[in-house]
Tab-separated table of C-alpha atoms in Angstrom:
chain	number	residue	atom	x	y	z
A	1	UNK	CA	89.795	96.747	115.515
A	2	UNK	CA	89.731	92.781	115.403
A	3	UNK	CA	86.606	93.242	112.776
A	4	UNK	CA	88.825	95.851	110.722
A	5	UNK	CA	91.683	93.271	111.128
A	6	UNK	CA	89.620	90.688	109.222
A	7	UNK	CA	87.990	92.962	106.896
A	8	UNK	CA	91.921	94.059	105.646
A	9	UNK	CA	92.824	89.922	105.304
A	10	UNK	CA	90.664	89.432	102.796
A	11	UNK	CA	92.545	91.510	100.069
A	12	UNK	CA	95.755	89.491	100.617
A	13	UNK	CA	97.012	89.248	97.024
A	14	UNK	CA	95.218	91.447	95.866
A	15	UNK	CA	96.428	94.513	96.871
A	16	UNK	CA	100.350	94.579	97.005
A	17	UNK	CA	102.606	96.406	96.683
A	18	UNK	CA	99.831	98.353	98.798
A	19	UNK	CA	99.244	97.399	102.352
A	20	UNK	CA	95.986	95.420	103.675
A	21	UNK	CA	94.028	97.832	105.259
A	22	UNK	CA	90.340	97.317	106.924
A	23	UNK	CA	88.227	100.338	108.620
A	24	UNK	CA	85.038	100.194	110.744
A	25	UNK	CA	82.756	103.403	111.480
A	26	UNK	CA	81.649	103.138	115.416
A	27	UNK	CA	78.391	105.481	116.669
A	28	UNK	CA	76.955	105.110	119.755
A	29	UNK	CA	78.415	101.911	120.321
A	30	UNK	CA	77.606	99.997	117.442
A	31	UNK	CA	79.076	99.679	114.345
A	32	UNK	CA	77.543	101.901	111.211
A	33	UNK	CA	80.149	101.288	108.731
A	34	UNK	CA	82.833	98.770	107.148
A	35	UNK	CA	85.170	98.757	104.490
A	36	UNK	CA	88.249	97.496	103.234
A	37	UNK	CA	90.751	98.433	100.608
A	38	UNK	CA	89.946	95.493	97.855
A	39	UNK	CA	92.267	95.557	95.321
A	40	UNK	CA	95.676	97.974	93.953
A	41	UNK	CA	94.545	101.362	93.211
A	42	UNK	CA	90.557	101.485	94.418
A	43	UNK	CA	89.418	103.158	97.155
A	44	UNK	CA	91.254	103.126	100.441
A	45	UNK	CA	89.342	101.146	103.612
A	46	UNK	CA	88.463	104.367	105.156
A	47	UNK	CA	86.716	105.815	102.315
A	48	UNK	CA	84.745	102.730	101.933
A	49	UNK	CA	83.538	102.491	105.727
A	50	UNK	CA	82.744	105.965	105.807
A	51	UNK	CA	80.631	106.418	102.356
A	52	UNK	CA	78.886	103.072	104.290
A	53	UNK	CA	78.254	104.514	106.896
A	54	UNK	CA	76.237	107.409	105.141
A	55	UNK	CA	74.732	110.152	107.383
A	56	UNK	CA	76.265	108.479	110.605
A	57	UNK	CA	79.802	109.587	110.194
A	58	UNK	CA	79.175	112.587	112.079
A	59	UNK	CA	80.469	112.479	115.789
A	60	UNK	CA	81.421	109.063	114.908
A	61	UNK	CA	84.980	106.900	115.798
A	62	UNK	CA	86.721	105.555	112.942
A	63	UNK	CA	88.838	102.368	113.499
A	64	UNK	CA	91.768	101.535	111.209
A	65	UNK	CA	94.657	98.822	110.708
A	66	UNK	CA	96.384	101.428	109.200
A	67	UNK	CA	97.399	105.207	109.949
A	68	UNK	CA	95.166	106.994	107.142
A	69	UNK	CA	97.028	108.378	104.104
A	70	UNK	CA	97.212	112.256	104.224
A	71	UNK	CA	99.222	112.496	100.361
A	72	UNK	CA	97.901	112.322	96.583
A	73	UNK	CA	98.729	109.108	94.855
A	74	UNK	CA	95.665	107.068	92.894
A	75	UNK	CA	93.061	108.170	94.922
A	76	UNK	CA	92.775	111.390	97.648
A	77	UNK	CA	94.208	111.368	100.905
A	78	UNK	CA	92.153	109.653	103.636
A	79	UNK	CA	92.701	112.734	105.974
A	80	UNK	CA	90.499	115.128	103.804
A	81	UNK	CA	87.816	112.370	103.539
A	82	UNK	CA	87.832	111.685	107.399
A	83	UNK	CA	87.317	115.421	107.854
A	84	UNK	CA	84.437	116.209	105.657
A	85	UNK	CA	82.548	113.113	107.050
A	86	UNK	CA	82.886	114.867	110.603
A	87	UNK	CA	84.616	111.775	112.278
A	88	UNK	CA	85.586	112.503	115.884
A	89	UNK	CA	88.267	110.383	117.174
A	90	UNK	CA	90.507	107.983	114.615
A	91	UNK	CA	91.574	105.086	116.213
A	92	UNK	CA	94.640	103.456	114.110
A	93	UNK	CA	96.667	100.412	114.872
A	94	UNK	CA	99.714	101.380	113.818
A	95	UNK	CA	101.858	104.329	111.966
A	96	UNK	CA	102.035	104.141	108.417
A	97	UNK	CA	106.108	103.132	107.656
A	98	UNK	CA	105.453	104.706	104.305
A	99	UNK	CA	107.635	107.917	104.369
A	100	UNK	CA	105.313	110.278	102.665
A	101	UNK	CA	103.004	109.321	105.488
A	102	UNK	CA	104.968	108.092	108.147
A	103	UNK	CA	103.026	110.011	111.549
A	104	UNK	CA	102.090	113.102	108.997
A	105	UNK	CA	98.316	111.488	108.968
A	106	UNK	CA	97.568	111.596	112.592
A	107	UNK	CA	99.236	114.966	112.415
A	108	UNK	CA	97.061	116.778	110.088
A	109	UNK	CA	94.005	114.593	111.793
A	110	UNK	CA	95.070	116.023	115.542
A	111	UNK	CA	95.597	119.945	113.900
A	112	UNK	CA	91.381	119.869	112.424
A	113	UNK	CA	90.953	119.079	115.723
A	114	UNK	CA	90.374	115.044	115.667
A	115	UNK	CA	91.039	113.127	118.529
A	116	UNK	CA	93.859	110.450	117.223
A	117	UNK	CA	95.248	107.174	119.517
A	118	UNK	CA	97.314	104.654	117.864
A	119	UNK	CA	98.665	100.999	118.698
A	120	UNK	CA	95.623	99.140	119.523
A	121	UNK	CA	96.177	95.328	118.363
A	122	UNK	CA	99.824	96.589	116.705
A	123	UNK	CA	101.366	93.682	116.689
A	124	UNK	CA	98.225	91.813	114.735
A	125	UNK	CA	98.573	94.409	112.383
A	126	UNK	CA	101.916	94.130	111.843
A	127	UNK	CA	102.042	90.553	111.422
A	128	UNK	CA	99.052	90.930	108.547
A	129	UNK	CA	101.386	93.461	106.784
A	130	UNK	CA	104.958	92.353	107.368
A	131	UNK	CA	105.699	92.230	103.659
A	132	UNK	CA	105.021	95.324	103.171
A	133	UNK	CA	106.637	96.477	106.196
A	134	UNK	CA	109.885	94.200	105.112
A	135	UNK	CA	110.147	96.073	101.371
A	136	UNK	CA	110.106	99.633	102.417
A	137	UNK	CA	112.308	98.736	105.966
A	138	UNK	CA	114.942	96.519	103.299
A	139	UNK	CA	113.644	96.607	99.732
A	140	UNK	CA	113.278	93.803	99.715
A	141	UNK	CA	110.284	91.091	99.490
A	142	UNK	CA	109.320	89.089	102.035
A	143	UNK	CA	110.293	85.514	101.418
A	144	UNK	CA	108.144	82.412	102.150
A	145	UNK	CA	109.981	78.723	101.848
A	146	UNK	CA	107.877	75.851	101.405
A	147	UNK	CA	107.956	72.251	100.997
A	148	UNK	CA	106.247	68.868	101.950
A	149	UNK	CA	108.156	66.219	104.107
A	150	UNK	CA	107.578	63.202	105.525
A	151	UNK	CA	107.827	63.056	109.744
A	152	UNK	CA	111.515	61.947	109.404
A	153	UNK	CA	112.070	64.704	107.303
A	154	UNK	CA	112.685	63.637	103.886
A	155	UNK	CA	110.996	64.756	100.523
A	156	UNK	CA	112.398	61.689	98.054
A	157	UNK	CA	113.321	58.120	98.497
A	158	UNK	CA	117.343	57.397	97.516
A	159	UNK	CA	116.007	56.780	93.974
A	160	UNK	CA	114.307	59.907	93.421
A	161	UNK	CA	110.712	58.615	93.817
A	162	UNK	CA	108.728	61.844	95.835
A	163	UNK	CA	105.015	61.785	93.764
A	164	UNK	CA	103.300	62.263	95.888
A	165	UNK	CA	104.091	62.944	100.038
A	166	UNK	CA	101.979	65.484	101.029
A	167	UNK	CA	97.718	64.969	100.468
A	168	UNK	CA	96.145	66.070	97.632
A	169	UNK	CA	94.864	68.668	99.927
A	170	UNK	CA	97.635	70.030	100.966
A	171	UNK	CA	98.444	70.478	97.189
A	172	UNK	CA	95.469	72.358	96.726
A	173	UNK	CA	96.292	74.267	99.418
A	174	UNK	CA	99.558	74.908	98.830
A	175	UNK	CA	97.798	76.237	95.309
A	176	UNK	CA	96.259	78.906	97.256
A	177	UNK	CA	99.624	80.497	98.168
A	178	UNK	CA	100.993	80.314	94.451
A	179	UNK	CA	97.875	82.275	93.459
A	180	UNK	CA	98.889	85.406	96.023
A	181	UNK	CA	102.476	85.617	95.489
A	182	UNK	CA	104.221	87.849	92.843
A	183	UNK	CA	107.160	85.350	92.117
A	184	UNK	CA	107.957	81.393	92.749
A	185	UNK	CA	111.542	80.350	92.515
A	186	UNK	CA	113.299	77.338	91.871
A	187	UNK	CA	116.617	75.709	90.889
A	188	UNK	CA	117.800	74.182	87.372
A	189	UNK	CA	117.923	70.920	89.683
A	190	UNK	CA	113.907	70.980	90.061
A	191	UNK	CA	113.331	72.809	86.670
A	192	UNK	CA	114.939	70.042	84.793
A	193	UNK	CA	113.928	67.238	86.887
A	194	UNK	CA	110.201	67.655	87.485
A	195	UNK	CA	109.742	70.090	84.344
A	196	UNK	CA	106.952	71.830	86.525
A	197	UNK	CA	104.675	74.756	85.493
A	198	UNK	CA	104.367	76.768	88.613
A	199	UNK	CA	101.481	78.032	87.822
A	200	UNK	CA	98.660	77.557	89.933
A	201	UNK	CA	95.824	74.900	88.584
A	202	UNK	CA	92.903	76.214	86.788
A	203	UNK	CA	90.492	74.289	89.463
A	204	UNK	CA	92.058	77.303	91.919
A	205	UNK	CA	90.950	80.338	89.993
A	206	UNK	CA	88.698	81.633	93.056
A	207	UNK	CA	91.972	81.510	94.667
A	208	UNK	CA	93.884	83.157	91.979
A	209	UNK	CA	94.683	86.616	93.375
A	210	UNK	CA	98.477	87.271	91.426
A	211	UNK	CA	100.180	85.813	88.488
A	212	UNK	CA	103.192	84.875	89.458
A	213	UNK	CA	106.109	85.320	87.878
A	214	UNK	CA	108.518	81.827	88.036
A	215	UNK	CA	111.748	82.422	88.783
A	216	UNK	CA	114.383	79.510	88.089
A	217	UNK	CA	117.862	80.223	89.602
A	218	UNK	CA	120.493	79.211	86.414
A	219	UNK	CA	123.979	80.249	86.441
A	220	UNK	CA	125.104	79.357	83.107
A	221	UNK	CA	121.164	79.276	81.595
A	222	UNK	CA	121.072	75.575	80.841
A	223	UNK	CA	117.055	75.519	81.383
A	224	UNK	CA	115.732	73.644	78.812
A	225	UNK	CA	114.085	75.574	76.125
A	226	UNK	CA	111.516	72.797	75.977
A	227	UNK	CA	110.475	72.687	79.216
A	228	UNK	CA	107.032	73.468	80.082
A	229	UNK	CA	107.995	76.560	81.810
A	230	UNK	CA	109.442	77.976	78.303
A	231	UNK	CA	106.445	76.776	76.554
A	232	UNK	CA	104.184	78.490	78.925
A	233	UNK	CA	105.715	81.789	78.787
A	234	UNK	CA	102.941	83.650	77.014
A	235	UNK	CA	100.192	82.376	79.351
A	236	UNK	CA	102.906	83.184	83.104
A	237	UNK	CA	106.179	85.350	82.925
A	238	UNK	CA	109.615	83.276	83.341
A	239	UNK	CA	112.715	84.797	84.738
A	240	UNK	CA	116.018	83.153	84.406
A	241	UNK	CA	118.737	84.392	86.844
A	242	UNK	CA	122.271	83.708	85.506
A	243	UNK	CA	125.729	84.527	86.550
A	244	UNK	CA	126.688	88.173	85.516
A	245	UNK	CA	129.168	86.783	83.335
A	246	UNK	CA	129.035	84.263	81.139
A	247	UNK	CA	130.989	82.251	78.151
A	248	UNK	CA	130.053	82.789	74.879
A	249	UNK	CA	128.402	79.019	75.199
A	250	UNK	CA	126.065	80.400	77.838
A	251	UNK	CA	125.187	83.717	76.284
A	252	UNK	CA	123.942	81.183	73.501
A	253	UNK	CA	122.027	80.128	75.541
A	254	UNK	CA	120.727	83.225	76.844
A	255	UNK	CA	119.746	84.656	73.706
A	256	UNK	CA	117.682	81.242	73.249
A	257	UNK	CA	115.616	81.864	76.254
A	258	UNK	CA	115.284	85.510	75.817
A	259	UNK	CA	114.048	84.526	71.987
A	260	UNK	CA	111.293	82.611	73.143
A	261	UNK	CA	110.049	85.142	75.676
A	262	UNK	CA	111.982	85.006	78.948
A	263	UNK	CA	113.096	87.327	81.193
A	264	UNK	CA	116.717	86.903	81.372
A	265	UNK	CA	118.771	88.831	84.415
A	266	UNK	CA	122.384	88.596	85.662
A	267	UNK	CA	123.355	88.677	88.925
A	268	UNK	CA	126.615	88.677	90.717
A	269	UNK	CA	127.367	84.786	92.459
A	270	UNK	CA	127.705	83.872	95.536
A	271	UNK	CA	130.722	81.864	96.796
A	272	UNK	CA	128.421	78.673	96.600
A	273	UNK	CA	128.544	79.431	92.718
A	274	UNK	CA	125.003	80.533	92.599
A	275	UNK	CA	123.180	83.949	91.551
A	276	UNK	CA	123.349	86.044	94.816
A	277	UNK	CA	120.323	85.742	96.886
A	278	UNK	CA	120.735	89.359	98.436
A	279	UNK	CA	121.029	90.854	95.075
A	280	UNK	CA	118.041	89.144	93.696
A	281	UNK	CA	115.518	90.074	96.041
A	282	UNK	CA	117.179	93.471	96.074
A	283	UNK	CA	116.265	93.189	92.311
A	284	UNK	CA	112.593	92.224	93.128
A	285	UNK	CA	112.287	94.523	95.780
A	286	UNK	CA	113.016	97.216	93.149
A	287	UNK	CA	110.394	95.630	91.115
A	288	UNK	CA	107.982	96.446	93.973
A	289	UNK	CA	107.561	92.795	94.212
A	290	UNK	CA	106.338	92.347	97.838
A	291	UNK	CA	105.758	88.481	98.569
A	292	UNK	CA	108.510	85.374	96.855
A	293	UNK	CA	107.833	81.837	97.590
A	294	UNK	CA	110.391	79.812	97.287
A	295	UNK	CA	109.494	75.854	96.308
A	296	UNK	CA	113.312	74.405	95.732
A	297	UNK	CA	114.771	72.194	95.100
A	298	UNK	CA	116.797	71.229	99.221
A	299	UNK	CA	119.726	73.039	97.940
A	300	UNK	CA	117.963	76.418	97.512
A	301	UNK	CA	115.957	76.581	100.302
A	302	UNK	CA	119.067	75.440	102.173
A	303	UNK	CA	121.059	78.516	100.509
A	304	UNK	CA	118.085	81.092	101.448
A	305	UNK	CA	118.142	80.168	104.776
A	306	UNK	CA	122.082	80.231	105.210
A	307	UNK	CA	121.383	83.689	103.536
A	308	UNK	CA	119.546	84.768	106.415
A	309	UNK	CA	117.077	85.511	103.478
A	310	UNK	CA	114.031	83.591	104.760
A	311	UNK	CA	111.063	85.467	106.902
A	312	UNK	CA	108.635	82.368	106.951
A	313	UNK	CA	108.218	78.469	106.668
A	314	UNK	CA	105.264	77.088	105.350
A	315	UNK	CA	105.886	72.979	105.769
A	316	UNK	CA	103.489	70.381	104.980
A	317	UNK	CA	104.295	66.856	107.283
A	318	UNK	CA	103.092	63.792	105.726
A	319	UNK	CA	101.810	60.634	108.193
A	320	UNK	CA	104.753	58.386	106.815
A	321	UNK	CA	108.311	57.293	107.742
A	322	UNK	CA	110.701	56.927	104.601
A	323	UNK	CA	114.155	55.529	106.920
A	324	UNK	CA	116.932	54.913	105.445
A	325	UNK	CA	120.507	56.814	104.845
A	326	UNK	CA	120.033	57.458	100.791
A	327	UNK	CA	116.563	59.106	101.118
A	328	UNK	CA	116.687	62.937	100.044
A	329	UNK	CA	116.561	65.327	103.075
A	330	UNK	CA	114.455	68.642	103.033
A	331	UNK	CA	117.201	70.788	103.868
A	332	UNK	CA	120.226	70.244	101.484
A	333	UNK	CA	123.594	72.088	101.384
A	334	UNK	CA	126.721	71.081	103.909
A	335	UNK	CA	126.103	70.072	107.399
A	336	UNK	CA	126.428	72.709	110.018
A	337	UNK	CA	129.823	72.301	112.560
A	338	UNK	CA	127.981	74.689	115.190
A	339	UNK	CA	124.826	74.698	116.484
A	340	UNK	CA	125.066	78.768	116.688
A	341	UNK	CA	124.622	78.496	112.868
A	342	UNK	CA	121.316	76.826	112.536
A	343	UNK	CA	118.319	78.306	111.970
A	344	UNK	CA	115.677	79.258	114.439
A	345	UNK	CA	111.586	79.364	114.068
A	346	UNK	CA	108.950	80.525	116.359
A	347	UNK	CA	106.204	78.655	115.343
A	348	UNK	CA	102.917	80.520	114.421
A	349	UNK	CA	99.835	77.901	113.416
A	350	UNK	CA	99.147	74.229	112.921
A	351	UNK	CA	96.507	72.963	110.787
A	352	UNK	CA	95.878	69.498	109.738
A	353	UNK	CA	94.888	68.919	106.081
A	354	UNK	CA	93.742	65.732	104.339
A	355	UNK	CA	96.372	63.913	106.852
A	356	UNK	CA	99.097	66.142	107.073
A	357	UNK	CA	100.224	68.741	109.401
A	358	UNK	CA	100.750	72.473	108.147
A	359	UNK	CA	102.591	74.170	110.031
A	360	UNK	CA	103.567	77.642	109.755
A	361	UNK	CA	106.996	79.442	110.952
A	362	UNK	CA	108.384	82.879	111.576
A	363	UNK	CA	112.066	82.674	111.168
A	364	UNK	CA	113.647	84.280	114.283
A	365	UNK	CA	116.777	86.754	112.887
């Protein structure tokens, strides 16, 4: 199951809104077969291990990640496949949460007369798939925040200077993430200061799994239409998230961005005067989008995480102090009054990287 486990990790990006899935084909003890569901519509991991497997399916076990699919959607169900290929005993690590599977697999596996056990190494394999377990439990995407700091915590001096913190490898790495995610978002604040592309760099392409779509949060849609990330439109999709409602100054606006290619999409505020985080990734979620990064600026990571809206941390912590009472904090927004209120992270990995220290956190609820 651990080998199936790793087989299924390396579609990340490349499979969503699907799940990762990996499958390995056990006779006698050893291991005859492998597979794992590469990219959105292909074959499914089981179908894969099995047809490499060849004449040694028969009798055999099958380990999966995944409870095999028993329905019709771009390829047969997994159920009919595991039959003809006379497996005796499915092993899967957890029950498919998609409804039109959803136990029915192991079901229809136990009535042709397969022996079926599930939940061996569930928890690994529900950590590898928690977005997709997060859209169909909440429609919505899973949500990653991330940002560079330095060990006291700050991410500009008092005069705006933040080029760069983190290493150049943690930029590259950091890369790797843009290249598996199906949106990045940011603030006007960081859209009009840095004018960034959010696209990931050429140099990365190996990495390049998704083109993400960059999302810039804009109430009243004052984005520059000469910004980069207007210019770039034909080469990465832009969406612009305004208020609902806006003056006819605004809709100008609107119409502006729209003309030149953007997505444009209104969405109720929040009482902090921003588009409503809830409703947006309600939005994606209906888009099927299944993974959102969100880069910044402080104030919007601060307002997803007071939105309870954040599943996982990704920080990069530079070797350097920057002191001093002006410089620019990670975290923006007001200060908490109670403890009670801030917000809690398990943490998962550490890694150092050209100097820094990534470290990765779950977000407790």
């Amino acid at each position: 199951m651990a080998q199936a486990l790793r087989l299924a990790a390396r579609a990340r990006g490349r499979v969503e809104p699907n799940p990762m899935v990996g499958a390995v084909v056990v006779r006698g003890g050893r291991a005859v077969g492998e597979g794992y569901h590469k990219q959105f519509g292909g074959p499914h991991a089981e179908v894969l291990a099995l047809q490499d497997a060849g004449r040694w399916t028969r009798g055999s076990t099958l380990y999966v990640t995944l409870e095999p699919c028993c329905h019709w959607g771009k390829t047969p169900p997994c159920t009919d496949a595991i039959q003809w290929a006379g497996v005796k005993r499915v092993v899967a690590a957890m029950i498919d949460p998609f409804g039109k599977v959803r136990g029915r697999g192991a079901k229809i596996l136990r009535a042709a007369g397969i022996e079926v056990e599930t939940g061996l190494m569930q928890e690994e394999a529900r950590e590898l798939n928690a977005p997709f377990i997060k859209r169909l439990g909440t429609g919505m995407p899973y949500v990653i925040a991330k940002w560079a700091q330095t060990i006291d915590g700050c991410v500009a001096t008092a005069r705006g200077e933040s080029r760069w913190i983190s290493s150049e490898e943690s930029r590259a790495d950091s890369q790797k993430l843009r290249g598996r995610v199906d949106a990045i978002i940011i603030g006007l604040g960081t859209a009009a200061k840095d004018d960034p592309l959010l696209m990931a760099r050429p140099d990365s392409s190996r990495d390049i799994k998704r083109l993400a779509t960059r999302i810039v949060l804009d109430s009243a849609c004052r984005l520059p239409v000469g910004g980069q990330l207007v210019r770039t439109v034909a080469f990465a999709p832009l969406m612009v998230v305004h208020a609902a409602k806006l003056d006819a100054a605004a809709e100008r606006r609107r119409a502006a961005l729209a003309e030149r290619g953007a997505m444009t999409v209104g969405i109720r505020m929040d009482k902090d005067g921003r588009p409503g985080i809830a409703a947006l990734l309600k939005y994606l979620g209906d888009l099927e989008y299944t993974n959102v990064m969100v880069e910044g600026g402080p104030e919007i990571v601060a307002a997803f995480l007071r939105a309870r809206c954040v599943d996982e941390a990704r920080v990069y912590v530079a070797p350097m102090v920057m002191g001093g009472p002006g410089a620019r904090r990670a975290i923006g927004g007001p200060d908490l009054s109670r403890l009670a209120d801030a917000a809690r992270m398990r943490l998962v990995s550490t890694e150092i990287i050209g100097g820094d220290a990534k470290l990765r956190y779950r977000i407790i609820p």
